[in-house]
């Protein structure tokens, strides 16, 4: 039995309404407990008085595993050379900056106080690979969202006007078969449309073959996810990514959810207007106003930060279009298995480039104008807007107005003139940062035992020395505990543990397999039974990860 | 998971003996050796029969003498520890085997090199130079209307390609599979499989395949509407080349297929680059995709795991404590030739036919592998998909298949052996 005591820390735990209160925290066998029982002996005590204590941070949208990420790694040896991770007594060697190896990614996340990371774009057929890569991402818990919406099976169901119950059964079957935590839709129907040579697909435009619109896909899938009681709302990468004027599409996409929960991901890339001489402007105010008004809507930002990165997306329609802007000049675009696709395009965001600088400002405007920190999440859409290692810098931009304005003064002056950022006075508090990086992601994903520090929670705990320079503070925590084990001290990994895999298993009628099995035999490249990932197999893919299923409260 | 047709026949078995990883095999487990009784091909039948035995009596050897597994692993650890530059070669493994070898190679400061890396690194160079536009097998099965096989017949290496993905009974979209048009670029290929079920012969551009760069240049010139001066490039009338270009432009979903191992090694990246150039030109107005097939002997298991764990493709050295990628420098043959390695460790659980290089002091392989020289250490291992479960990446990168355990054996897996050596190595170091 292991009993740990953290003594005298300033606890910030928004899920339990605790804002900077001095408290002792007890950990017994990896869980937080209210107090010690008779006979419990403290095996390790850490005096953390005066220091800030939060639960482990959660990245709810980060591309850390799966086919497209591995293509990015292979594509970019020039990215890796400057960023090696050396072998130590406890860690293995790895490397990479914007497309790091799984080992480098796990160590670096832990070293920044992150203890859970979620891959948001798992092509069902590629779920094994995604779980294998996440299984080789040390220390952090993982999980993912399965991509639907351009898969021929669903589109055929829509054409056949199958009832919502059958669709719900299919969606639940996908969640079980791929061992995932949520459903993602990427450019709804657009990846399929690209295979039929369509190059764009607006919300109410029909897929050339199926006649189905993105709006219908969003309506159907938001309803399915909601009725199945999956905690995480449909995770939506909307139509027209990166296109000037797409703010209208994004606002209409919110309406398409018809009041049901919907999460709009990397919304910065979907918040562009067409004003000004260059027909490219900020739609942030309209987006923020809509999020403030629609309580069913949440979003993560996908903040752009300047420098070299690589964009990796399931949206091959958009990525094919963006390949013209690749830097360095190379790109990989794939159609994949009648389900989806992917596109990998290296990109360098430049602060003197008008569009890039305005993208930077738009992301910050959204952060600062959305009022409820429970519904706006801190992401760079790693690596699409910037690598996750830039999070401490992003936190400084959000918490320090003078720093933000000093940065604003250095960007492309025309972009600066087009942004209202200088007028935004808001500075995020530590409490709000803890909401958007801990409490809120745990809540929106249904992770009841993560993202907080109440008795019963998993002991994923981070201790920081407070520093007015929030970048310094958040880039190097003093202590990080994962399930009660001390894994990081002074910003360096001291012990490597294996994280858990989070999944949902909604109830459904297995009779749906009578429709799915013949489809696989007729049209797919594998048999249905070889597509499904069992619990035992998942643990093997994860290299021995523990499976944590989260409850779904069925609503139909 | 299994649908048992009878008590001894296991159905829907995935096959680890070529890059197609067909998963519709029925395997009878009743006899002394495994017998493929449904699905499969000659290679699968031979593989399951040869390796699908229990390997009773096989034992590890050190210096030609029987040794315990533990003693043999300790001896390998000692040699690797003493080595200035160990090389881990062969690598015909499943995902689990490769994962453990990676940990060993890092701890040992070694280099990892698959038996096809000499071709593989040149393929990878294309994604590092220009990237690609590609598709996967299920898309081909349902969408392809024009399939161009560039310098390969595919079936010599992956015999069921046409059976499973081209001449199907039905497809989800037009055209009907039987109406698909097949074109071969290059002579000396087995084009019989390209004949349609209703007897339509494939269109064969018969020329010396060593001249593939010229053929692809001709196509790219015509696609770019540039003049071609020769009346009959490679002895084939220009009008036929022009007709092929027109067919590609008119196709709704053409697929250009290659197998890098069928190109002249020095032309691998040049040819794939040229294919990508054609595909990109076509995609301006229609859809066209490349399809690179490979993946035999766990080639993709090795390359995928290596890339995701370290960030780099294979032929990376861990000697300095950080990964250093240099695919030209870190090839096994070159390191051996130049005397830059003193210890070659050959690890192969899927392939018992390819002989290890004579310099291999340690051989970790199925006991059915015929050795020309007795290595200093030999450790017999079981085979994934035959003796133990595992995972296998298909050659189009479209799927990773689960492998079954069909035959009991006392032999350890390559993963277990690698992990034991790593544990010993760390003990030696401590």
XYZ file of C-alpha atoms in Angstrom, chain A residues 70-71 73-78 80-81 84-87 91-96 99-104 125-126 128-129 131-133 135-136 152 156 192 194-197 199 209-210 320 323 329-340 517 519-527 529-530 532 534 537 540-543, chain B residues 1 3 12-14 23-24 95 99 102-103 105-109 124 127-139 141-143 164-165 170-173 252-253 280 283-287 289 303-305 307-313 318-323 325 389-391 393-394 396-402 404:
156
model
C 3.065 8.631 -38.711
C 3.141 9.929 -42.281
C 6.927 11.757 -38.871
C 8.319 9.924 -41.903
C 7.948 13.007 -44.054
C 9.908 15.379 -41.843
C 13.345 14.166 -40.736
C 14.409 17.815 -40.988
C 13.397 16.026 -35.897
C 17.123 16.746 -36.114
C 16.276 14.953 -29.938
C 15.232 13.309 -26.679
C 18.271 11.573 -25.205
C 18.169 8.150 -23.606
C 13.592 7.168 -20.581
C 14.261 5.958 -24.104
C 15.536 8.065 -26.957
C 13.177 9.658 -29.454
C 12.883 12.958 -31.288
C 10.780 15.460 -33.193
C 5.785 15.582 -35.394
C 7.482 13.912 -32.440
C 7.785 10.198 -31.857
C 5.297 8.756 -29.395
C 7.974 8.420 -26.730
C 8.995 12.082 -27.043
C -10.217 0.971 -39.926
C -7.090 2.598 -38.497
C -5.668 -0.446 -34.123
C -2.757 1.663 -35.268
C -4.286 2.577 -30.147
C -0.844 1.066 -30.718
C 0.698 4.510 -31.076
C -0.062 2.677 -26.175
C 3.528 3.614 -26.978
C -20.067 4.787 -47.180
C -25.951 4.463 -47.633
C -16.567 11.168 -49.602
C -13.682 14.462 -52.771
C -13.541 10.829 -53.924
C -16.262 11.777 -56.444
C -14.102 14.705 -57.554
C -13.582 20.076 -54.471
C -23.334 10.518 -55.624
C -25.412 10.194 -52.476
C -5.384 18.786 -51.200
C -0.991 21.562 -50.578
C 6.955 21.965 -50.494
C 5.620 18.442 -50.057
C 2.327 16.885 -49.046
C 0.631 13.524 -48.663
C -3.045 13.023 -49.464
C -4.848 9.700 -49.092
C -8.272 8.191 -49.693
C -8.767 5.509 -47.060
C -10.863 2.337 -47.005
C -14.343 3.643 -47.916
C -14.369 5.406 -44.586
C -12.311 8.559 -44.736
C -21.389 -8.271 -41.734
C -21.489 -5.172 -46.168
C -17.961 -6.041 -45.073
C -17.951 -9.234 -47.118
C -19.260 -7.535 -50.260
C -17.409 -4.246 -50.234
C -14.715 -3.997 -47.601
C -11.138 -5.279 -47.617
C -11.407 -7.185 -44.338
C -14.006 -9.319 -42.583
C -14.751 -9.892 -37.206
C -11.220 -8.779 -38.048
C -13.626 -5.231 -34.414
C -11.987 -6.716 -28.450
C -6.910 -6.973 -28.072
C -2.479 -5.788 -26.258
C -2.444 -2.866 -28.740
C -1.932 -0.532 -25.817
C 1.021 -2.582 -24.636
C -14.390 -14.005 -32.503
C -16.693 -18.719 -36.568
C -11.440 -15.693 -41.103
C -7.770 -16.170 -40.375
C -5.422 -13.371 -41.456
C -8.067 -12.379 -43.816
C -10.486 -14.889 -45.333
C 4.163 -5.331 -34.374
C 8.176 -3.002 -30.348
C 13.156 -1.236 -30.605
C 13.629 -1.105 -26.860
C 18.164 -1.553 -30.004
C 17.899 1.712 -28.070
C 19.372 0.212 -24.914
C 22.148 -1.413 -26.959
C 22.956 1.709 -28.979
C 10.472 6.765 -48.037
C 7.476 11.251 -49.107
C 10.396 13.270 -47.771
C 10.990 14.929 -51.164
C 7.539 15.585 -52.631
C 4.953 13.481 -50.789
C 2.211 11.527 -52.494
C -1.444 11.097 -53.416
C -2.473 7.510 -52.717
C -5.378 5.226 -52.006
C -6.010 1.890 -50.266
C -7.332 -1.516 -51.278
C -11.000 -1.118 -50.307
C -11.178 2.046 -52.429
C -12.149 -2.616 -54.917
C -15.125 -0.250 -55.191
C -13.994 2.699 -57.290
C -9.733 -9.977 -54.016
C -9.646 -6.374 -55.219
C -19.752 -6.415 -57.499
C -18.553 -2.961 -56.547
C -20.323 -0.144 -54.755
C -19.919 2.284 -57.661
C -13.007 8.905 -62.862
C -10.771 7.022 -60.461
C -0.829 15.118 -59.369
C -5.898 15.328 -60.059
C -6.213 18.843 -61.392
C -9.306 17.732 -63.280
C -10.230 14.234 -62.107
C -9.346 11.766 -59.389
C -4.244 7.852 -57.026
C 8.824 0.749 -40.541
C 5.627 1.897 -38.805
C 6.743 1.033 -35.269
C 8.686 5.788 -37.112
C 6.109 6.179 -34.375
C 8.402 5.406 -31.470
C 11.481 7.341 -32.540
C 10.106 9.821 -35.091
C 12.508 8.530 -37.756
C 12.287 5.801 -40.381
C 21.023 4.897 -31.404
C 24.757 4.698 -30.726
C 25.112 8.252 -29.421
C 22.109 8.126 -27.097
C 19.897 10.102 -29.456
C 18.424 8.824 -32.715
C 18.814 9.001 -39.165
C -1.490 -13.551 -31.601
C -0.121 -10.331 -33.012
C -0.680 -7.563 -35.530
C 0.233 -4.017 -41.311
C -1.083 -4.589 -44.805
C -1.137 -0.491 -48.695
C -1.022 1.003 -45.163
C -4.823 0.735 -45.146
C -5.206 -1.692 -42.261
C -3.502 -3.567 -39.462
C -4.863 -7.107 -39.182
C -5.110 -9.136 -36.009
C -4.331 -15.624 -34.519
